[in-house]
Structure formats: C-alpha cells, structure tokens
CSV table of C-alpha atoms and ligand atoms in Angstrom, one decimal:
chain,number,residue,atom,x,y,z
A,315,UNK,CA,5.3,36.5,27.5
A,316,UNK,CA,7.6,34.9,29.9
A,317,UNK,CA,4.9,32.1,31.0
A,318,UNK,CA,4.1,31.3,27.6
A,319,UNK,CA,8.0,30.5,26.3
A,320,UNK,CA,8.0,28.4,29.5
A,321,UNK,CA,4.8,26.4,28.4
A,322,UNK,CA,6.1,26.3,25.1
A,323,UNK,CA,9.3,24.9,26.8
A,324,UNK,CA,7.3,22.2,28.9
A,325,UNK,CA,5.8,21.3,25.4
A,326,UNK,CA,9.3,20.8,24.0
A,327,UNK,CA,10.7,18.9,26.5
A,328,UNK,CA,7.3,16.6,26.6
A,329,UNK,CA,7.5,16.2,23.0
A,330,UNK,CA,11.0,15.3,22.7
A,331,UNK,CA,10.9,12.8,25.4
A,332,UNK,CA,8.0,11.1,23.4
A,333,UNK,CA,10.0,11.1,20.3
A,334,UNK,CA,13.4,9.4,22.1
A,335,UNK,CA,10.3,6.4,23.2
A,336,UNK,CA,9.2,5.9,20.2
A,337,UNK,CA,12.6,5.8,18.4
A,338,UNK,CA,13.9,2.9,21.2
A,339,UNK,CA,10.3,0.9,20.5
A,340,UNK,CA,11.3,1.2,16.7
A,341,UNK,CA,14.8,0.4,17.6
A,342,UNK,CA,13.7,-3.1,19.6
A,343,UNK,CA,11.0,-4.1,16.8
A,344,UNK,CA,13.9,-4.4,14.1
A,345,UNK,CA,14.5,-8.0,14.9
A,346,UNK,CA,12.2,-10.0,12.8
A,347,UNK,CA,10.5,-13.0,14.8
A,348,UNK,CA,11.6,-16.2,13.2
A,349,UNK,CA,9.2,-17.6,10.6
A,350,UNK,CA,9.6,-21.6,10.4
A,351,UNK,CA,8.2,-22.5,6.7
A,352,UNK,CA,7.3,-26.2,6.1
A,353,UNK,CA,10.3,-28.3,4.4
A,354,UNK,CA,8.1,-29.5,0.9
A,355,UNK,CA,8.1,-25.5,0.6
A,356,UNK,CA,12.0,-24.4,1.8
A,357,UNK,CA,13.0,-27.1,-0.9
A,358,UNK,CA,10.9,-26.0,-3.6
A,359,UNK,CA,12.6,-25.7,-6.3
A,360,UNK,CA,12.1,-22.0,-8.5
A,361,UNK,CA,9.6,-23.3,-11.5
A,362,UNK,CA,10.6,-19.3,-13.6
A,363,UNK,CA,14.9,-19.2,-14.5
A,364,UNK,CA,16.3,-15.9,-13.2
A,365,UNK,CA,16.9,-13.8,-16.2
A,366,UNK,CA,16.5,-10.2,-17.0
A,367,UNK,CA,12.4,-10.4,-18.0
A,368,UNK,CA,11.9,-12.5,-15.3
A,369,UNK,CA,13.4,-9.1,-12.9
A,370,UNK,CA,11.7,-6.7,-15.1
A,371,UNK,CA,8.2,-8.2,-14.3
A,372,UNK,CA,8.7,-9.0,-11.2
A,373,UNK,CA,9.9,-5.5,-10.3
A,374,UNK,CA,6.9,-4.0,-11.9
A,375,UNK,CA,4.5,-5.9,-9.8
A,376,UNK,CA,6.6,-5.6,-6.8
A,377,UNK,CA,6.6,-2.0,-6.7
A,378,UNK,CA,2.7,-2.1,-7.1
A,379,UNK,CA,2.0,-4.4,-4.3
A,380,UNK,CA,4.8,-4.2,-2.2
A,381,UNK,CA,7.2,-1.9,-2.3
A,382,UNK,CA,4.5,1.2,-0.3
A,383,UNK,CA,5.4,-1.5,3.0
A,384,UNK,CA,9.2,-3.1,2.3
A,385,UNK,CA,10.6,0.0,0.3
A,386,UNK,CA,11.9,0.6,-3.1
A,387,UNK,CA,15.0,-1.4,-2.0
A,388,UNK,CA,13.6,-3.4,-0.2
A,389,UNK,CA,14.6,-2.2,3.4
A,390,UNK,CA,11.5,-2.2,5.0
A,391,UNK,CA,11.3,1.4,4.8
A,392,UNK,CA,7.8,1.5,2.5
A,393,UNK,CA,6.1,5.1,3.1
A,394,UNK,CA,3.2,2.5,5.1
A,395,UNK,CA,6.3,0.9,7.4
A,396,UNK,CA,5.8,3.3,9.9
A,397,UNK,CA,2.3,2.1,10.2
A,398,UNK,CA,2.8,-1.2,10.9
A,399,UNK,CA,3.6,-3.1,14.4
A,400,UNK,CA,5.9,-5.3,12.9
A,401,UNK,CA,9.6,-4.8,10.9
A,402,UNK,CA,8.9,-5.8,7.3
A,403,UNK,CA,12.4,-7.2,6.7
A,404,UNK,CA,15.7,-6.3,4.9
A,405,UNK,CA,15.6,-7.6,2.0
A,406,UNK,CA,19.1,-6.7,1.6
A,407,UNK,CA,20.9,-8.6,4.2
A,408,UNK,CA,22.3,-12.0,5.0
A,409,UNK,CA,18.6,-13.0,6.8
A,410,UNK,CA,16.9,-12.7,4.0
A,411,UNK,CA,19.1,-13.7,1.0
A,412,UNK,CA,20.7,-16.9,2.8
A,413,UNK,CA,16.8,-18.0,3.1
A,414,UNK,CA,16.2,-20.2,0.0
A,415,UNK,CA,13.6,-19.1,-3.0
A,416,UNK,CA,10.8,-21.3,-1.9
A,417,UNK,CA,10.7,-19.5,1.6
A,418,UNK,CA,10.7,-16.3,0.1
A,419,UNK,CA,7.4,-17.6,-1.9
A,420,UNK,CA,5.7,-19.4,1.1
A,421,UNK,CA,6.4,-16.4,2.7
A,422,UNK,CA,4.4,-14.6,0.3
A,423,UNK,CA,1.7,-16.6,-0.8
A,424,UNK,CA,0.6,-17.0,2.4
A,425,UNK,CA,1.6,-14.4,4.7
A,426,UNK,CA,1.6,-13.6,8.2
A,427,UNK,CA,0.2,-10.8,10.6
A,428,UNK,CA,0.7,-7.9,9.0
A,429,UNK,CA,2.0,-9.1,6.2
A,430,UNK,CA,-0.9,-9.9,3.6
A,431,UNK,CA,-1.2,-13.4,1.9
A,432,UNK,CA,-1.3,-13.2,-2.4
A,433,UNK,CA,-2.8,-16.2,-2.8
A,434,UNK,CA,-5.4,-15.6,-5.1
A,435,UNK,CA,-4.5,-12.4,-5.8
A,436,UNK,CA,-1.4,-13.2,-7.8
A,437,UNK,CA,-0.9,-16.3,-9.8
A,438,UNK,CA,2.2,-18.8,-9.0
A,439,UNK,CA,4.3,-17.3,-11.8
A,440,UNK,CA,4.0,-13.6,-11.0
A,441,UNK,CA,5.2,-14.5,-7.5
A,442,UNK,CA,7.9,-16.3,-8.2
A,443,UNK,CA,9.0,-13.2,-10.7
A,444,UNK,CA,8.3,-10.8,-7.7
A,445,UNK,CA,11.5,-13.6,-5.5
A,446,UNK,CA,13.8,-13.5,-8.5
A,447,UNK,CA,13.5,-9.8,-8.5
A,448,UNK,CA,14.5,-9.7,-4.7
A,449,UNK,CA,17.6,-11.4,-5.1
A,450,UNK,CA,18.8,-7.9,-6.6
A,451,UNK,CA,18.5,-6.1,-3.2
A,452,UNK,CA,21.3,-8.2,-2.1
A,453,UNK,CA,24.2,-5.6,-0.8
B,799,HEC,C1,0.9,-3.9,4.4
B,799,HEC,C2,2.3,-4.0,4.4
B,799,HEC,C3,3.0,-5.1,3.5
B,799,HEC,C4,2.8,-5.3,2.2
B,799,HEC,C5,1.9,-4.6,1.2
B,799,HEC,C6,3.7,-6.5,1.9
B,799,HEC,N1,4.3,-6.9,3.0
B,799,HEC,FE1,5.7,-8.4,3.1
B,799,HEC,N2,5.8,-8.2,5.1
B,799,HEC,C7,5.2,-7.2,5.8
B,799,HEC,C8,5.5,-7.4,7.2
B,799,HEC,C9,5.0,-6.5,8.4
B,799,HEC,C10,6.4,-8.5,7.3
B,799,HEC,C11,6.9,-9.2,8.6
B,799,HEC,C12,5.9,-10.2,9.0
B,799,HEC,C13,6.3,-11.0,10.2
B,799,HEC,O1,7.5,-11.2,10.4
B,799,HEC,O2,5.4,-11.5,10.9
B,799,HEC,C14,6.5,-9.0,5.9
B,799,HEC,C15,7.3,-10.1,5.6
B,799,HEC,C16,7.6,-10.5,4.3
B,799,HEC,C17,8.5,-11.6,3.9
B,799,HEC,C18,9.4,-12.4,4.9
B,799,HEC,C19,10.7,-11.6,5.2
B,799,HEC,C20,11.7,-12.3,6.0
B,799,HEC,O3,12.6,-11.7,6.5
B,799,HEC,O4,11.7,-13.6,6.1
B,799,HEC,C21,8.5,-11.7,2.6
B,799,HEC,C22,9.2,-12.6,1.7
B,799,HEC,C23,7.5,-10.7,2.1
B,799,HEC,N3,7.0,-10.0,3.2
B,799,HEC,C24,7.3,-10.4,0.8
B,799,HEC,C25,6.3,-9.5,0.3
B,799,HEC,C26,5.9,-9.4,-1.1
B,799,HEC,C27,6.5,-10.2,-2.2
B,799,HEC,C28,4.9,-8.5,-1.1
B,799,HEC,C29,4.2,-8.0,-2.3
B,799,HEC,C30,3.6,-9.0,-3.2
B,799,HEC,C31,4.7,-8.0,0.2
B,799,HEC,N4,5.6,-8.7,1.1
B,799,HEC,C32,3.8,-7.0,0.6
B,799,HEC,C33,4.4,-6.2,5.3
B,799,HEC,C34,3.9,-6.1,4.0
C-alpha cells in the first residue's frame, strides 16, 4: 500500500511538471510571427459592402471552415487549436482589426503553414463575406 501511493505520488509530480511545460510552450507560441502581405493586396479595396446578409453568410461559412481552428469568436481557441504548432490569431484584438480587409483576404486565400489556403475552394465573394463577418469579433 504504502509503495504504491508513493509511485502514484512520483506519477503526480511527473505529470504535473509536464503540464506547467507545456502551458509555458503554449504561453510563448501566442505571439503571431509577422505576416508581410504584398501592397496591390493590403490596398485592395472590399469588392462586397458590409451589411447584415453580407455577416450572415459569411458567418455560416465561417463556422464551417474555420471556426473548428480560430474559435467561434474568433480567439483562436477552435476545438483543433490545440493541435496546431502555431497560434491561429485573435481575431478580436487591435493586431488583427487595425490590419486592413484586403490582408485579412490575402491572408486567406492563400494561406500559410498551418493555416490552409481557400483558393479554389471558396470563390472571391464568399471570402470576402467570411472578412466582413470578422470585423464583428472586434472587442
Ligand atoms: C487547420 C486550422 C485552420 C483553419 C481550418 C483555418 N485557419 Fe486561419 N490560421 C490558422 C493558423 C495556424 C494561423 C496562423 C498562421 C501563421 O501565422 O503562420 C491562421 C491565420 C489566419 C489569418 C491571419 C491572422 C492574423 O493575425 O493576421 C487569417 C485572416 C485567417 N487565418 C483566416 C482564416 C479563415 C477565413 C478560415 C476559414 C475560411 C481559416 N483561417 C481557417 C489555422 C487555421
């Protein structure tokens, strides 16, 4: 009895220790390397108007393709973040939002790393829905 709590105490400590890594390499992979995007692109201007069927679209066809990595709010907090090497994003904060709508949709149509490119996959229109419906993430 005794030698088996202490195993199971070993164990504990073992496992706890592995858990307080992990949370610092998560902690240190928040930052989100900086993503240059070509000017014709960052001065595109947004082709669909912002309106409310312009959201509703683009929120259906975000939280298909995805919301499972960057989160229903777009916090990078998808139930397939923890996966990943690399920090999806907040959607919500000033890094994001102060970017303009044509990086947001280079950003998508062509991806990066882990991040998949939709070119092809989704036409012009539906991504450009998919960036109007981000700007409602902003806090
Ligand atoms: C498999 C997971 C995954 C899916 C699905 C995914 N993304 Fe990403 N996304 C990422 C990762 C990881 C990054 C960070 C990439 C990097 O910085 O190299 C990222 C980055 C981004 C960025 C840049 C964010 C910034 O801070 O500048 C945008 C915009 C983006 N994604 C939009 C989308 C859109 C729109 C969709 C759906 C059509 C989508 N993503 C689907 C994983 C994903």
């Amino acid at each position: 009895m005794g030698k088996n709590r202490s195993f199971s105490a070993i164990v504990l400590v073992f496992v706890m220790s592995f858990l307080l890594v992990s949370f610092n390499v998560n902690a240190q992979e928040r930052e989100v390397k900086p993503w240059p995007v070509p000017d014709e692109f960052k001065n595109m201007a947004n082709p669909v108007a912002k309106s409310e069927a312009s959201n509703k679209a683009g929120m259906v066809l975000y939280t298909k393709y995805c919301g499972s990595c960057h989160g229903k709010t777009g916090l990078g907090d998808g139930v397939k973040a923890r996966a990943l090497k690399d920090f999806a994003g907040d959607f919500s904060g000033g890094y994001y939002q102060n970017q303009t709508d044509g990086e947001h949709f280079y950003k998508t149509r062509f991806g990066r790393g882990e991040m998949p490119k939709y070119e092809g996959k989704l036409s012009d229109e539906d991504m450009w829905n998919i960036v109007n419906y981000m700007r409602t993430f902003k806090k």
